[in-house]
mmCIF file of C-alpha atoms in Angstrom:
data_model
loop_
_atom_site.group_PDB
_atom_site.id
_atom_site.type_symbol
_atom_site.label_atom_id
_atom_site.label_comp_id
_atom_site.label_asym_id
_atom_site.label_seq_id
_atom_site.Cartn_x
_atom_site.Cartn_y
_atom_site.Cartn_z
ATOM 1 C CA MET A 1 62.609 6.890 166.847
ATOM 2 C CA PRO A 2 61.963 9.593 163.875
ATOM 3 C CA ILE A 3 64.784 9.655 161.241
ATOM 4 C CA PRO A 4 66.443 12.842 161.235
ATOM 5 C CA LEU A 5 65.717 15.147 158.607
ATOM 6 C CA GLN A 6 68.895 15.080 156.720
ATOM 7 C CA TYR A 7 68.486 11.207 156.629
ATOM 8 C CA ALA A 8 65.065 11.841 155.093
ATOM 9 C CA LYS A 9 66.785 14.077 152.356
ATOM 10 C CA MET A 10 69.580 11.344 152.172
ATOM 11 C CA ARG A 11 67.378 8.637 151.127
ATOM 12 C CA ARG A 12 65.797 10.491 148.390
ATOM 13 C CA MET A 13 69.315 11.389 146.961
ATOM 14 C CA LEU A 14 70.390 7.860 146.879
ATOM 15 C CA ASP A 15 70.219 6.137 143.324
ATOM 16 C CA TYR A 16 69.941 2.574 142.755
ATOM 17 C CA THR A 17 73.648 1.688 142.714
ATOM 18 C CA VAL A 18 74.213 3.031 146.411
ATOM 19 C CA THR A 19 71.058 1.429 147.667
ATOM 20 C CA GLU A 20 72.091 -1.976 146.529
ATOM 21 C CA LYS A 21 75.709 -1.448 148.178
ATOM 22 C CA LEU A 22 74.000 -0.757 151.300
ATOM 23 C CA ARG A 23 71.850 -3.946 150.650
ATOM 24 C CA GLN A 24 74.956 -6.262 150.789
ATOM 25 C CA THR A 25 74.948 -8.736 153.619
ATOM 26 C CA PHE A 26 78.046 -10.781 155.060
ATOM 27 C CA GLU A 27 78.002 -13.348 158.050
ATOM 28 C CA LEU A 28 78.557 -12.141 161.522
ATOM 29 C CA GLY A 29 79.266 -14.620 164.445
ATOM 30 C CA PRO A 30 77.819 -14.355 167.727
ATOM 31 C CA ILE A 31 80.559 -13.002 169.702
ATOM 32 C CA ARG A 32 83.880 -11.259 169.830
ATOM 33 C CA PRO A 33 86.274 -9.673 172.689
ATOM 34 C CA PRO A 34 85.298 -6.392 174.281
ATOM 35 C CA SER A 35 88.421 -5.047 173.181
ATOM 36 C CA GLU A 36 87.175 -5.525 169.485
ATOM 37 C CA ALA A 37 84.011 -3.558 169.929
ATOM 38 C CA ASN A 38 84.831 -1.175 167.032
ATOM 39 C CA SER A 39 86.355 -3.975 164.953
ATOM 40 C CA LEU A 40 85.044 -4.937 161.486
ATOM 41 C CA LEU A 41 83.959 -8.475 162.036
ATOM 42 C CA ILE A 42 84.807 -11.332 159.297
ATOM 43 C CA ARG A 43 83.588 -14.754 160.203
ATOM 44 C CA ALA A 44 86.223 -17.130 158.778
ATOM 45 C CA THR A 45 84.708 -20.100 160.620
ATOM 46 C CA ARG A 46 81.315 -21.205 162.474
ATOM 47 C CA ASN A 47 80.709 -22.043 165.955
ATOM 48 C CA CYS A 48 83.297 -24.096 167.861
ATOM 49 C CA PRO A 49 85.577 -27.090 166.975
ATOM 50 C CA TRP A 50 85.439 -28.231 170.743
ATOM 51 C CA ASN A 51 82.387 -27.258 172.110
ATOM 52 C CA ARG A 52 82.683 -29.019 175.554
ATOM 53 C CA CYS A 53 83.543 -26.226 178.111
ATOM 54 C CA GLN A 54 81.177 -26.353 180.930
ATOM 55 C CA PHE A 55 81.184 -22.623 181.332
ATOM 56 C CA CYS A 56 80.229 -21.651 177.904
ATOM 57 C CA PRO A 57 76.899 -21.667 176.432
ATOM 58 C CA ILE A 58 77.723 -20.050 173.088
ATOM 59 C CA TYR A 59 77.746 -22.666 170.737
ATOM 60 C CA LYS A 60 76.075 -25.535 172.468
ATOM 61 C CA GLY A 61 73.759 -27.261 169.899
ATOM 62 C CA SER A 62 75.481 -25.798 166.806
ATOM 63 C CA LYS A 63 77.615 -27.666 164.377
ATOM 64 C CA PHE A 64 81.249 -26.407 163.793
ATOM 65 C CA GLU A 65 81.917 -25.684 160.136
ATOM 66 C CA LEU A 66 84.948 -24.459 158.195
ATOM 67 C CA ARG A 67 84.065 -21.715 155.873
ATOM 68 C CA SER A 68 85.502 -21.857 152.239
ATOM 69 C CA VAL A 69 87.982 -19.217 151.159
ATOM 70 C CA GLU A 70 85.483 -18.438 148.425
ATOM 71 C CA GLU A 71 82.919 -17.600 150.787
ATOM 72 C CA ILE A 72 84.906 -15.282 152.880
ATOM 73 C CA ILE A 73 86.290 -13.471 149.866
ATOM 74 C CA LYS A 74 82.514 -12.931 148.815
ATOM 75 C CA ASP A 75 82.080 -11.635 152.646
ATOM 76 C CA ILE A 76 84.935 -9.178 152.187
ATOM 77 C CA GLU A 77 83.777 -7.925 148.885
ATOM 78 C CA ALA A 78 80.370 -7.072 150.562
ATOM 79 C CA VAL A 79 81.965 -5.275 153.235
ATOM 80 C CA GLU A 80 83.869 -3.336 150.824
ATOM 81 C CA ALA A 81 80.612 -2.410 148.804
ATOM 82 C CA ILE A 82 78.762 -1.510 151.975
ATOM 83 C CA SER A 83 81.747 0.867 152.920
ATOM 84 C CA GLU A 84 81.818 2.302 149.506
ATOM 85 C CA GLY A 85 77.992 3.113 149.975
ATOM 86 C CA ILE A 86 78.729 4.882 153.181
ATOM 87 C CA LYS A 87 81.414 6.975 151.533
ATOM 88 C CA GLU A 88 79.249 7.694 148.738
ATOM 89 C CA ILE A 89 76.514 8.913 151.035
ATOM 90 C CA ALA A 90 78.789 11.127 152.938
ATOM 91 C CA ARG A 91 79.928 12.596 149.190
ATOM 92 C CA ARG A 92 76.282 13.228 148.073
ATOM 93 C CA THR A 93 75.432 15.090 151.452
ATOM 94 C CA GLY A 94 78.361 17.307 150.861
ATOM 95 C CA ARG A 95 80.357 15.897 154.016
ATOM 96 C CA GLY A 96 82.883 13.673 151.949
ATOM 97 C CA ASP A 97 85.726 14.880 154.141
ATOM 98 C CA LYS A 98 83.937 13.691 157.006
ATOM 99 C CA VAL A 99 83.191 10.041 156.421
ATOM 100 C CA ARG A 100 83.887 9.213 159.983
ATOM 101 C CA GLU A 101 80.883 11.493 161.360
ATOM 102 C CA GLU A 102 78.417 10.464 158.650
ATOM 103 C CA ALA A 103 79.400 6.630 159.576
ATOM 104 C CA ALA A 104 78.751 7.482 163.140
ATOM 105 C CA MET A 105 75.166 8.821 162.546
ATOM 106 C CA LEU A 106 74.655 5.895 160.126
ATOM 107 C CA SER A 107 75.656 3.483 162.711
ATOM 108 C CA ASN A 108 72.758 4.328 164.797
ATOM 109 C CA GLN A 109 70.083 3.857 162.201
ATOM 110 C CA LEU A 110 69.395 0.229 162.810
ATOM 111 C CA GLN A 111 66.857 0.078 160.060
ATOM 112 C CA TYR A 112 69.913 -0.704 157.582
ATOM 113 C CA GLY A 113 70.623 -4.068 159.414
ATOM 114 C CA GLN A 114 73.627 -5.267 161.435
ATOM 115 C CA CYS A 115 75.802 -5.640 158.531
ATOM 116 C CA VAL A 116 75.673 -1.740 157.875
ATOM 117 C CA HIS A 117 75.978 -1.156 161.355
ATOM 118 C CA ASN A 118 79.142 -3.070 161.920
ATOM 119 C CA VAL A 119 80.707 -1.416 158.746
ATOM 120 C CA ALA A 120 79.385 1.961 159.832
ATOM 121 C CA ARG A 121 81.038 1.609 163.434
ATOM 122 C CA TRP A 122 84.082 0.258 162.069
ATOM 123 C CA LEU A 123 84.433 3.259 159.664
ATOM 124 C CA ALA A 124 83.443 5.850 162.654
ATOM 125 C CA THR A 125 86.412 4.743 164.532
ATOM 126 C CA ARG A 126 88.610 5.343 161.686
ATOM 127 C CA GLY A 127 88.548 1.833 160.342
ATOM 128 C CA LYS A 128 91.740 0.422 161.922
ATOM 129 C CA SER A 129 91.138 -2.743 163.476
ATOM 130 C CA ALA A 130 89.449 -6.040 162.134
ATOM 131 C CA PHE A 131 88.427 -9.397 164.055
ATOM 132 C CA LEU A 132 88.189 -12.905 162.305
ATOM 133 C CA GLN A 133 85.391 -14.752 163.997
ATOM 134 C CA ASP A 134 84.402 -17.290 165.487
ATOM 135 C CA SER A 135 85.784 -19.131 168.308
ATOM 136 C CA ASN A 136 89.106 -20.710 166.923
ATOM 137 C CA THR A 137 89.935 -19.322 163.391
ATOM 138 C CA LEU A 138 93.727 -20.640 164.122
ATOM 139 C CA ILE A 139 92.189 -24.067 163.010
ATOM 140 C CA MET A 140 91.942 -23.226 159.431
ATOM 141 C CA ARG A 141 94.639 -24.422 157.146
ATOM 142 C CA THR A 142 97.361 -21.998 157.268
ATOM 143 C CA PRO A 143 97.471 -21.280 153.375
ATOM 144 C CA GLU A 144 93.886 -20.518 153.324
ATOM 145 C CA LEU A 145 93.922 -18.434 156.483
ATOM 146 C CA THR A 146 97.095 -16.677 154.905
ATOM 147 C CA GLN A 147 94.994 -16.015 151.857
ATOM 148 C CA VAL A 148 92.139 -14.583 153.833
ATOM 149 C CA ILE A 149 94.396 -12.218 155.884
ATOM 150 C CA THR A 150 96.278 -11.072 152.988
ATOM 151 C CA LEU A 151 93.130 -10.293 150.867
ATOM 152 C CA LEU A 152 91.655 -8.329 153.975
ATOM 153 C CA ARG A 153 94.824 -6.230 154.236
ATOM 154 C CA LYS A 154 94.710 -5.520 150.572
ATOM 155 C CA THR A 155 91.360 -4.649 150.344
ATOM 156 C CA PHE A 156 91.112 -2.190 153.499
ATOM 157 C CA PRO A 157 94.932 -0.681 153.616
ATOM 158 C CA SER A 158 93.872 1.394 156.656
ATOM 159 C CA LEU A 159 93.738 -1.807 159.053
ATOM 160 C CA ASN A 160 96.861 -1.495 161.340
ATOM 161 C CA ARG A 161 95.317 -4.713 163.407
ATOM 162 C CA VAL A 162 93.933 -7.881 162.545
ATOM 163 C CA THR A 163 92.957 -10.357 165.126
ATOM 164 C CA THR A 164 91.338 -13.562 165.994
ATOM 165 C CA TYR A 165 90.300 -16.031 168.580
ATOM 166 C CA GLY A 166 92.660 -19.176 168.906
ATOM 167 C CA ARG A 167 92.943 -22.172 171.311
ATOM 168 C CA SER A 168 96.014 -23.161 173.153
ATOM 169 C CA HIS A 169 95.863 -26.854 171.780
ATOM 170 C CA THR A 170 95.661 -25.352 168.201
ATOM 171 C CA ALA A 171 98.443 -22.930 168.622
ATOM 172 C CA ALA A 172 100.653 -25.589 169.990
ATOM 173 C CA ARG A 173 99.960 -27.960 166.988
ATOM 174 C CA LYS A 174 100.850 -25.234 164.635
ATOM 175 C CA SER A 175 104.422 -25.070 163.542
ATOM 176 C CA LEU A 176 106.517 -21.922 164.544
ATOM 177 C CA ALA A 177 106.995 -21.541 160.744
ATOM 178 C CA GLU A 178 103.335 -21.535 160.150
ATOM 179 C CA LEU A 179 102.590 -18.847 162.958
ATOM 180 C CA LYS A 180 105.483 -16.719 161.363
ATOM 181 C CA GLU A 181 103.569 -17.189 158.161
ATOM 182 C CA LEU A 182 100.450 -15.787 159.440
ATOM 183 C CA LYS A 183 102.210 -13.128 161.242
ATOM 184 C CA ASP A 184 103.902 -11.889 157.730
ATOM 185 C CA ALA A 185 100.667 -12.032 156.191
ATOM 186 C CA GLY A 186 99.381 -9.526 158.725
ATOM 187 C CA LEU A 187 97.969 -11.329 161.777
ATOM 188 C CA ASP A 188 98.687 -9.172 164.817
ATOM 189 C CA ARG A 189 97.076 -10.658 167.794
ATOM 190 C CA ILE A 190 95.625 -13.861 169.085
ATOM 191 C CA HIS A 191 93.035 -14.078 171.840
ATOM 192 C CA ILE A 192 93.485 -17.221 173.615
ATOM 193 C CA GLY A 193 90.890 -18.405 176.613
ATOM 194 C CA LEU A 194 93.488 -19.762 178.806
ATOM 195 C CA GLU A 195 90.982 -19.708 181.824
ATOM 196 C CA THR A 196 93.032 -21.802 184.178
ATOM 197 C CA GLY A 197 96.634 -23.227 184.429
ATOM 198 C CA TYR A 198 95.459 -26.013 186.990
ATOM 199 C CA ASP A 199 95.347 -29.400 185.253
ATOM 200 C CA PRO A 200 92.647 -30.863 187.594
ATOM 201 C CA LEU A 201 90.299 -27.732 186.896
ATOM 202 C CA LEU A 202 91.133 -27.998 182.887
ATOM 203 C CA VAL A 203 89.611 -31.625 183.235
ATOM 204 C CA TYR A 204 86.831 -30.790 185.536
ATOM 205 C CA ILE A 205 85.813 -27.900 182.969
ATOM 206 C CA GLU A 206 86.316 -30.081 180.034
ATOM 207 C CA LYS A 207 88.674 -27.468 178.494
ATOM 208 C CA GLY A 208 90.350 -30.101 176.061
ATOM 209 C CA CYS A 209 94.003 -29.071 176.796
ATOM 210 C CA THR A 210 96.484 -29.122 179.674
ATOM 211 C CA ALA A 211 98.846 -26.681 181.223
ATOM 212 C CA LYS A 212 101.545 -27.883 179.203
ATOM 213 C CA ASN A 213 99.487 -27.102 176.003
ATOM 214 C CA HIS A 214 98.650 -23.747 177.394
ATOM 215 C CA ILE A 215 102.320 -23.146 177.813
ATOM 216 C CA GLU A 216 103.632 -24.472 174.718
ATOM 217 C CA GLY A 217 101.064 -22.753 172.442
ATOM 218 C CA GLY A 218 101.411 -19.659 174.160
ATOM 219 C CA LYS A 219 105.252 -19.430 173.915
ATOM 220 C CA LYS A 220 104.938 -20.347 170.164
ATOM 221 C CA VAL A 221 102.579 -17.439 169.355
ATOM 222 C CA LYS A 222 104.816 -15.047 171.077
ATOM 223 C CA GLU A 223 108.142 -16.551 169.291
ATOM 224 C CA ALA A 224 106.276 -15.933 166.020
ATOM 225 C CA GLY A 225 106.300 -12.173 166.969
ATOM 226 C CA ILE A 226 102.251 -12.145 167.282
ATOM 227 C CA SER A 227 100.722 -10.354 170.056
ATOM 228 C CA LEU A 228 99.254 -12.698 172.680
ATOM 229 C CA CYS A 229 96.296 -11.999 174.772
ATOM 230 C CA GLU A 230 95.316 -14.584 177.451
ATOM 231 C CA TYR A 231 91.961 -14.934 179.335
ATOM 232 C CA VAL A 232 91.760 -16.000 182.940
ATOM 233 C CA MET A 233 88.457 -16.652 184.704
ATOM 234 C CA PRO A 234 88.508 -15.952 188.588
ATOM 235 C CA GLY A 235 85.976 -18.163 190.500
ATOM 236 C CA LEU A 236 86.249 -20.914 187.809
ATOM 237 C CA GLY A 237 87.440 -23.278 190.552
ATOM 238 C CA GLY A 238 84.646 -22.782 192.948
ATOM 239 C CA LYS A 239 85.262 -23.069 196.481
ATOM 240 C CA LYS A 240 87.093 -26.560 196.120
ATOM 241 C CA MET A 241 89.958 -25.382 193.912
ATOM 242 C CA SER A 242 90.374 -21.678 194.344
ATOM 243 C CA GLN A 243 93.695 -21.827 195.918
ATOM 244 C CA GLU A 244 95.141 -24.081 193.111
ATOM 245 C CA HIS A 245 93.214 -22.170 190.263
ATOM 246 C CA ALA A 246 95.181 -18.793 191.290
ATOM 247 C CA ARG A 247 98.557 -20.216 191.925
ATOM 248 C CA GLU A 248 98.676 -22.525 188.907
ATOM 249 C CA THR A 249 97.240 -19.991 186.464
ATOM 250 C CA ALA A 250 99.889 -17.643 187.672
ATOM 251 C CA ARG A 251 102.570 -20.149 187.208
ATOM 252 C CA VAL A 252 101.529 -20.818 183.692
ATOM 253 C CA LEU A 253 101.123 -17.108 182.696
ATOM 254 C CA ASN A 254 104.669 -16.515 184.107
ATOM 255 C CA GLU A 255 106.270 -19.138 181.647
ATOM 256 C CA ILE A 256 104.003 -17.542 178.916
ATOM 257 C CA ASP A 257 104.515 -13.890 179.742
ATOM 258 C CA PRO A 258 101.860 -12.707 177.135
ATOM 259 C CA ASP A 259 101.403 -9.341 176.161
ATOM 260 C CA TYR A 260 97.828 -8.900 177.843
ATOM 261 C CA ILE A 261 96.090 -10.881 180.617
ATOM 262 C CA ARG A 262 92.509 -10.260 180.845
ATOM 263 C CA LEU A 263 90.117 -11.073 183.615
ATOM 264 C CA ARG A 264 86.830 -12.686 182.857
ATOM 265 C CA SER A 265 84.950 -13.465 186.320
ATOM 266 C CA LEU A 266 82.584 -16.606 186.248
ATOM 267 C CA HIS A 267 78.969 -16.416 186.084
ATOM 268 C CA ILE A 268 76.854 -19.332 185.914
ATOM 269 C CA THR A 269 73.457 -19.536 183.955
ATOM 270 C CA PRO A 270 71.068 -22.707 183.427
ATOM 271 C CA ALA A 271 72.320 -22.384 179.732
ATOM 272 C CA MET A 272 75.673 -23.513 180.697
ATOM 273 C CA PRO A 273 76.519 -27.276 181.425
ATOM 274 C CA LEU A 274 78.262 -26.148 184.514
ATOM 275 C CA TRP A 275 74.688 -25.135 186.118
ATOM 276 C CA THR A 276 73.957 -28.762 186.562
ATOM 277 C CA LYS A 277 76.824 -29.190 188.707
ATOM 278 C CA LEU A 278 76.058 -26.186 190.630
ATOM 279 C CA GLN A 279 72.357 -27.366 191.219
ATOM 280 C CA ASN A 280 73.522 -30.832 192.345
ATOM 281 C CA GLY A 281 76.236 -29.649 194.782
ATOM 282 C CA ASP A 282 79.178 -30.709 192.761
ATOM 283 C CA PHE A 283 80.427 -27.055 192.354
ATOM 284 C CA GLU A 284 79.853 -24.288 194.929
ATOM 285 C CA LEU A 285 80.107 -20.922 193.914
ATOM 286 C CA GLN A 286 82.478 -18.424 195.883
ATOM 287 C CA THR A 287 80.948 -15.235 197.055
ATOM 288 C CA GLU A 288 82.036 -11.766 195.587
ATOM 289 C CA ASP A 289 84.416 -11.378 198.319
ATOM 290 C CA GLU A 290 86.074 -14.653 197.993
ATOM 291 C CA VAL A 291 86.617 -14.259 194.191
ATOM 292 C CA VAL A 292 88.152 -10.730 195.087
ATOM 293 C CA LYS A 293 90.684 -12.395 197.202
ATOM 294 C CA GLU A 294 91.258 -15.079 194.675
ATOM 295 C CA ILE A 295 92.415 -12.287 192.020
ATOM 296 C CA GLY A 296 94.549 -10.928 194.939
ATOM 297 C CA LEU A 297 96.267 -14.387 195.460
ATOM 298 C CA PHE A 298 96.546 -14.636 191.430
ATOM 299 C CA ILE A 299 98.225 -11.111 191.207
ATOM 300 C CA GLU A 300 100.768 -11.647 194.133
ATOM 301 C CA ASN A 301 101.990 -14.819 192.260
ATOM 302 C CA LEU A 302 102.197 -13.148 188.981
ATOM 303 C CA GLN A 303 105.813 -12.416 187.476
ATOM 304 C CA VAL A 304 105.175 -11.362 184.114
ATOM 305 C CA THR A 305 105.806 -8.114 182.188
ATOM 306 C CA SER A 306 101.976 -8.279 180.715
ATOM 307 C CA TYR A 307 99.286 -5.699 181.024
ATOM 308 C CA LEU A 308 96.686 -6.812 183.307
ATOM 309 C CA LYS A 309 93.242 -5.687 181.968
ATOM 310 C CA SER A 310 89.721 -6.358 183.917
ATOM 311 C CA ASP A 311 87.648 -4.972 181.358
ATOM 312 C CA HIS A 312 84.295 -7.029 181.718
ATOM 313 C CA THR A 313 81.470 -6.093 183.443
ATOM 314 C CA LEU A 314 81.255 -9.500 185.257
ATOM 315 C CA ASN A 315 84.474 -8.168 187.016
ATOM 316 C CA LEU A 316 83.418 -6.496 190.053
ATOM 317 C CA LEU A 317 86.925 -4.308 190.576
ATOM 318 C CA MET A 318 87.399 -3.261 187.059
ATOM 319 C CA GLU A 319 89.883 -0.692 187.950
ATOM 320 C CA VAL A 320 92.151 -3.588 188.920
ATOM 321 C CA GLU A 321 94.581 -3.166 186.036
ATOM 322 C CA GLY A 322 98.104 -2.076 184.956
ATOM 323 C CA LYS A 323 101.337 -3.011 183.520
ATOM 324 C CA MET A 324 103.066 -5.623 185.417
ATOM 325 C CA PRO A 325 105.269 -5.712 187.629
ATOM 326 C CA GLU A 326 105.032 -1.828 187.966
ATOM 327 C CA ASP A 327 101.693 -1.448 189.023
ATOM 328 C CA LYS A 328 101.371 -4.733 190.829
ATOM 329 C CA GLU A 329 101.108 -3.153 194.268
ATOM 330 C CA LYS A 330 98.650 -0.660 192.937
ATOM 331 C CA CYS A 331 96.362 -3.388 191.653
ATOM 332 C CA LEU A 332 96.678 -5.174 195.164
ATOM 333 C CA ASN A 333 96.259 -1.901 197.004
ATOM 334 C CA ILE A 334 92.720 -1.797 195.377
ATOM 335 C CA ILE A 335 91.813 -5.217 196.492
ATOM 336 C CA ASN A 336 92.838 -4.662 199.973
ATOM 337 C CA LYS A 337 91.181 -1.403 200.028
ATOM 338 C CA TYR A 338 87.808 -3.275 199.118
ATOM 339 C CA LEU A 339 88.473 -6.026 201.454
ATOM 340 C CA SER A 340 88.983 -3.730 204.522
ATOM 341 C CA LEU A 341 85.519 -2.145 204.000
ATOM 342 C CA PRO A 342 82.789 -2.858 206.516
ATOM 343 C CA ASP A 343 80.356 -5.194 205.458
ATOM 344 C CA GLU A 344 77.737 -3.259 204.498
ATOM 345 C CA GLU A 345 79.725 -1.029 202.559
ATOM 346 C CA ARG A 346 81.143 -3.789 200.498
ATOM 347 C CA LEU A 347 77.546 -4.780 199.887
ATOM 348 C CA ASN A 348 76.557 -1.451 198.996
ATOM 349 C CA PHE A 349 79.499 -1.232 196.568
ATOM 350 C CA ASN A 350 78.713 -4.639 194.919
ATOM 351 C CA PHE A 351 74.940 -3.798 194.424
ATOM 352 C CA GLY A 352 76.095 -0.260 193.205
ATOM 353 C CA ASN A 353 78.271 -1.464 190.815
ATOM 354 C CA ARG A 354 76.053 -4.326 189.362
ATOM 355 C CA ALA A 355 73.350 -1.819 189.282
ATOM 356 C CA GLY A 356 75.705 0.599 187.173
ATOM 357 C CA LEU A 357 76.102 3.475 189.650
ATOM 358 C CA TYR A 358 79.477 2.751 190.610
ATOM 359 C CA ASN A 359 82.524 2.400 188.277
ATOM 360 C CA ARG A 360 85.169 2.599 191.116
ATOM 361 C CA LEU A 361 85.762 2.314 194.701
ATOM 362 C CA ALA A 362 86.006 6.404 194.905
ATOM 363 C CA ASP A 363 82.472 6.361 193.926
ATOM 364 C CA LEU A 364 81.512 5.184 197.284
ATOM 365 C CA SER A 365 82.331 8.794 198.491
ATOM 366 C CA ASP A 366 79.281 10.128 196.286
ATOM 367 C CA SER A 367 76.918 10.675 198.929
ATOM 368 C CA TYR A 368 73.641 10.788 196.430
ATOM 369 C CA LYS A 369 74.752 7.590 194.893
ATOM 370 C CA HIS A 370 75.409 5.994 198.281
ATOM 371 C CA ASP A 371 72.297 6.660 199.867
ATOM 372 C CA ARG A 372 70.382 5.804 196.598
ATOM 373 C CA ILE A 373 71.846 2.296 196.973
ATOM 374 C CA GLU A 374 71.523 2.081 200.685
ATOM 375 C CA GLU A 375 67.773 2.801 200.105
ATOM 376 C CA ALA A 376 67.473 0.429 197.511
ATOM 377 C CA ILE A 377 68.994 -2.285 199.891
ATOM 378 C CA LYS A 378 66.681 -1.696 202.571
ATOM 379 C CA HIS A 379 63.680 -1.834 200.241
ATOM 380 C CA LEU A 380 64.670 -5.160 199.061
ATOM 381 C CA ARG A 381 65.214 -6.344 202.851
ATOM 382 C CA ALA A 382 61.838 -5.104 203.766
ATOM 383 C CA GLN A 383 60.353 -7.042 200.750
ATOM 384 C CA GLY A 384 61.999 -10.170 202.168
ATOM 385 C CA SER A 385 64.457 -10.161 199.197
ATOM 386 C CA ASN A 386 68.014 -11.677 199.291
ATOM 387 C CA VAL A 387 70.319 -8.969 198.268
ATOM 388 C CA GLU A 388 72.839 -11.359 197.140
ATOM 389 C CA GLU A 389 70.190 -13.054 194.893
ATOM 390 C CA ALA A 390 69.289 -9.745 193.386
ATOM 391 C CA ILE A 391 72.869 -9.176 192.462
ATOM 392 C CA PHE A 392 72.947 -12.721 190.980
ATOM 393 C CA LYS A 393 69.827 -11.710 188.729
ATOM 394 C CA ILE A 394 71.270 -8.421 187.452
ATOM 395 C CA LYS A 395 74.588 -10.276 186.516
ATOM 396 C CA ASN A 396 72.651 -12.724 184.587
ATOM 397 C CA SER A 397 71.919 -9.701 182.028
ATOM 398 C CA PHE A 398 75.339 -8.994 181.543
ATOM 399 C CA ILE A 399 75.891 -12.386 179.792
#
């Protein structure tokens, strides 16, 4: 891809100092929540201290490490240097008052590397949020984590949100005073993978916590004044534990009443330990329709004031979202509308959604898109291919 003329000119204008700023590097972890896509990423810990969950392939084979405060400080300094370099570029190209636009253009120039890309994308979206990686930053000693958050806030005063991942078990072990200290330092939100509130399923997937841990940790985070986002995994109970998974997860969340509940539907790949249980018949996947029914049962049992989000491509019905309890009926109506469709229409939507043509059920009324999907299904069947297997393969690319 050719570099725009303005960037060719820009590179000739850069002196050694600016170039060195853009060459700064800092550590980046492998994942972050979808809602933190535009956040500045600061790696406070490496990998996962638990690392036994049957459904998670991310950190398998990697050792957990606590990074020293000194290391993290150096990364924050590197981010600051890159940020200043991007701002200097904007000034030198006569766009000093348009740093966001300059950063947005620079974020697409991948030859500068992932570090510049992350900082540029963050600046392009006003530099308002930061996310502390990896899987359970909450496990850091409270004084050290407080020091990191305080420095991050001081270095980048534009931040209005600092968030991180944490485990329920870890949150439960922190004292309320510690969590309040983190809140006072500037920690705004904790993302917790609840997955399920059903104890037998928590044991089966080796989550390393109990429903009681979930409740205690979640309520403590809320009491400390920190925003709480809990993640639920529809389909995790398979055919055997689906009903209990839906009901007990709703029960646990009713006690916690988090600020956000996010749905992350299960999809299994060979990289996950759960794959072995699937292959030997110990675990049986639900169909897409069965997962949708499970989500309906889950929502029916919710008695919270949380905002429900379905913002991941693995979720079939991403339009199922809203503030509870006000939007509960709306969410259930969407589910019932899907389930009331004829078999071939549900399959058409399923395939079209996974292929990227459909976003909402209303898209089925687009005759052009509908006909394209119908023809694709006919073509697969004519070749002797299984449409459901084709959909499964498409979903593999989402992970």
